[in-house]
Short mmCIF file of C-alpha atoms in Angstrom, two decimals:
data_model
loop_
_atom_site.label_atom_id
_atom_site.label_comp_id
_atom_site.label_asym_id
_atom_site.label_seq_id
_atom_site.Cartn_x
_atom_site.Cartn_y
_atom_site.Cartn_z
CA LYS A 1 122.58 118.39 54.08
CA LYS A 2 124.67 120.39 56.80
CA LYS A 3 126.46 123.40 55.57
CA GLN A 4 129.72 124.92 57.03
CA LEU A 5 129.75 128.74 57.20
CA ILE A 6 132.35 130.94 56.45
CA GLN A 7 133.42 133.81 58.23
CA SER A 8 132.63 137.03 56.41
CA LYS A 9 135.44 139.68 56.01
CA ILE A 10 135.68 143.56 56.05
CA ILE A 11 134.00 144.45 53.19
CA ASN A 12 136.03 147.55 52.60
CA GLU A 13 138.41 149.21 54.64
CA LYS A 14 135.85 152.24 55.24
CA TYR A 15 133.84 150.26 57.21
CA GLU A 16 134.15 148.46 60.32
CA LEU A 17 132.27 145.57 61.90
CA ILE A 18 130.62 146.53 64.91
CA GLU A 19 128.19 143.21 65.28
CA ILE A 20 128.95 139.57 65.15
CA PRO A 21 125.72 137.84 64.68
CA GLN A 22 125.30 134.92 67.41
CA ASN A 23 125.14 132.66 64.74
CA ALA A 24 128.16 133.62 62.64
CA GLU A 25 130.36 130.20 63.07
CA GLY A 26 129.13 126.54 62.99
CA THR A 27 127.31 124.01 61.00
CA TYR A 28 123.73 124.68 59.91
CA GLU A 29 120.83 122.20 59.29
CA TYR A 30 119.16 123.87 56.56
CA GLU A 31 119.99 125.19 53.07
CA GLU A 32 118.77 128.56 53.86
CA ASN A 33 120.07 130.18 56.91
CA ILE A 34 120.49 134.04 56.84
CA VAL A 35 123.72 135.43 58.92
CA THR A 36 123.84 139.34 58.96
CA TYR A 37 126.76 141.22 59.62
CA TYR A 38 126.34 145.03 60.73
CA TYR A 39 129.18 147.31 59.72
CA ARG A 40 129.22 151.43 60.31
CA VAL A 41 131.63 153.88 58.43
CA LYS A 42 134.68 154.11 60.39
CA ARG A 43 134.98 157.21 62.74
CA PHE A 44 138.27 158.84 63.80
CA ASN A 45 138.70 161.07 67.08
CA ILE A 46 140.86 164.30 66.86
CA THR A 47 142.07 164.51 70.91
CA THR A 48 144.21 167.58 72.14
CA ALA A 49 146.62 168.53 75.00
CA VAL A 50 149.12 170.93 76.65
CA LYS A 51 152.43 169.56 77.49
CA PRO A 52 153.21 171.26 80.78
CA PHE A 53 156.93 172.07 81.68
CA GLU A 54 158.35 172.56 85.25
CA LYS A 55 159.44 176.13 86.47
CA ILE A 56 161.04 176.83 89.61
CA ASP A 57 158.97 179.95 91.41
CA GLU A 58 160.37 182.58 93.54
CA LEU A 59 160.33 180.21 97.02
CA GLY A 60 162.25 177.84 94.82
CA GLN A 61 159.39 175.25 94.61
CA VAL A 62 158.66 173.49 91.53
CA GLN A 63 155.57 174.24 89.67
CA GLN A 64 153.65 172.58 86.51
CA ILE A 65 153.22 175.29 84.07
CA LYS A 66 150.98 174.88 80.94
CA GLY A 67 151.65 178.50 79.38
CA GLY A 68 148.65 178.59 77.31
CA THR A 69 145.68 176.37 75.79
CA ILE A 70 144.69 174.52 72.84
CA SER A 71 141.03 174.01 71.67
CA GLY A 72 139.50 171.09 73.21
CA GLU A 73 142.15 170.24 75.80
CA ASN A 74 139.51 169.48 78.61
CA GLU A 75 137.48 166.98 76.20
CA GLU A 76 137.94 163.53 75.88
CA THR A 77 137.72 164.02 71.94
CA TYR A 78 137.42 167.30 70.51
CA GLU A 79 135.96 165.92 67.26
CA ILE A 80 134.52 162.56 65.70
CA VAL A 81 135.11 162.64 61.64
CA GLU A 82 134.01 159.70 59.42
CA TYR A 83 136.63 157.89 57.44
CA ASP A 84 137.80 160.21 54.19
CA GLU A 85 136.19 163.16 55.49
CA ASN A 86 137.74 166.62 56.57
CA SER A 87 137.47 167.95 60.10
CA ILE A 88 135.49 171.03 60.30
CA LYS A 89 136.53 172.26 64.01
CA GLU A 90 139.21 175.22 64.21
CA ILE A 91 142.16 173.86 66.57
CA LYS A 92 143.84 177.05 68.11
CA ALA A 93 146.71 176.93 70.46
CA ILE A 94 146.95 180.31 72.52
CA PRO A 95 149.80 180.95 74.64
CA ASP A 96 149.70 182.96 77.95
CA ASN A 97 151.06 186.36 78.33
CA GLY A 98 154.89 186.01 78.15
CA TYR A 99 154.92 182.69 76.42
CA GLU A 100 155.13 181.38 73.00
CA VAL A 101 153.93 178.03 71.29
CA GLU A 102 157.24 175.89 71.23
CA SER A 103 156.32 172.92 69.66
CA ILE A 104 153.12 171.07 68.34
CA THR A 105 153.01 167.35 67.42
CA ILE A 106 150.47 165.31 65.71
CA ASN A 107 150.52 161.62 66.39
CA ASP A 108 154.05 161.91 68.24
CA GLU A 109 155.53 163.74 65.09
CA GLN A 110 156.80 167.37 64.76
CA VAL A 111 154.88 169.58 62.88
CA ASP A 112 156.10 173.17 61.40
CA PHE A 113 153.68 176.25 62.10
CA GLU A 114 153.45 179.63 61.56
CA PRO A 115 152.35 182.12 64.44
CA GLU A 116 149.63 184.41 64.10
CA SER A 117 150.67 188.32 64.90
CA ASP A 118 149.14 187.60 68.52
CA LYS A 119 151.76 184.53 68.90
CA SER A 120 148.57 182.18 68.60
CA VAL A 121 148.77 179.00 66.15
CA ILE A 122 145.79 177.82 64.14
CA LEU A 123 146.19 174.18 62.81
CA ASN A 124 145.18 173.45 59.04
CA LYS A 125 142.22 171.37 58.98
CA PHE A 126 142.71 167.39 58.34
CA VAL A 127 141.68 166.30 55.05
CA GLY A 128 140.51 163.04 53.93
CA MET A 129 140.94 161.34 57.87
CA ARG A 130 142.03 157.63 58.01
CA SER A 131 143.63 157.46 61.36
CA ASN A 132 143.12 159.02 64.80
CA LYS A 133 144.69 162.29 65.36
CA ASN A 134 146.54 163.26 69.02
CA ILE A 135 147.61 167.19 69.10
CA VAL A 136 150.22 168.01 71.63
CA VAL A 137 151.40 171.68 71.97
CA ALA A 138 154.47 172.86 74.32
CA PHE A 139 154.34 176.43 75.08
CA ARG A 140 157.82 178.23 76.48
CA GLY A 141 158.54 181.65 78.02
CA ILE A 142 159.64 184.01 75.78
CA GLN A 143 163.23 185.01 76.23
CA GLY A 144 164.53 188.45 76.13
CA THR A 145 167.63 190.87 76.66
CA VAL A 146 167.38 193.81 78.92
CA LYS A 147 170.29 196.23 78.69
CA VAL A 148 170.57 198.34 81.97
CA ASN A 149 172.17 201.54 82.28
CA HIS A 150 173.07 203.20 85.25
CA TYR A 151 173.37 207.37 84.95
CA LEU A 152 173.08 210.25 87.06
CA GLU A 153 169.71 212.01 86.97
CA GLY A 154 169.13 213.91 83.70
CA THR A 155 172.01 213.23 82.34
CA GLU A 156 173.82 210.55 80.09
CA THR A 157 177.02 210.34 82.87
CA ARG A 158 177.42 207.01 84.22
CA THR A 159 177.57 206.79 87.61
CA SER A 160 180.69 205.40 89.74
CA ASP A 161 180.81 202.01 92.20
CA LEU A 162 182.23 202.41 95.78
CA GLU A 163 186.04 202.14 94.34
CA GLY A 164 185.31 204.86 92.02
CA ASN A 165 184.81 202.68 88.57
CA THR A 166 182.48 203.90 86.09
CA VAL A 167 179.39 201.20 86.04
CA GLU A 168 179.31 199.65 82.71
CA GLN A 169 175.99 198.54 80.97
CA GLU A 170 174.39 195.29 82.30
CA ILE A 171 172.78 193.16 80.02
CA LYS A 172 170.50 190.38 81.25
CA GLN A 173 168.64 187.95 79.71
CA GLY A 174 165.53 185.42 80.52
CA GLU A 175 162.37 184.81 80.31
CA ILE A 176 160.29 188.16 80.22
CA GLY A 177 156.43 188.79 81.69
CA THR A 178 156.10 185.24 82.90
CA GLY A 179 156.16 186.18 86.85
#
């Protein structure tokens, strides 16, 4: 008596099929054929990266600037977490001197963050993971304002320009400490 085998289904969303047996499909000659499917708990990857930006240097050349680092950015996978488990590794974005965290996305969705006193950002751990997480941080130069006064030495008397006009205070804005 021949029997037709019905393809096995994934038994639970927590598991993924890792091996389909060679005798998984077809018609069988005997009443008691054994077909074994192998599963494992699903695993999810956490990856991190820094999104560089372009900046023109003093020579007019375009440079790719990162402006900081994030934990695991040079690793293919920073952490592997099993289905419904929590991540355990700290993910920290650290800006270079003169830079700050501009944005953080997880799976292309912007997330809110609160910088630490040193301007770094520590992300919350992932709880009950059920998908891969790709974290991308972008940095930017810190913007500042400088007020420039021109006084005669040892006084608060403003200097004059070539036409005899008093030189007023200048206000300059731009990135600080990134050059």
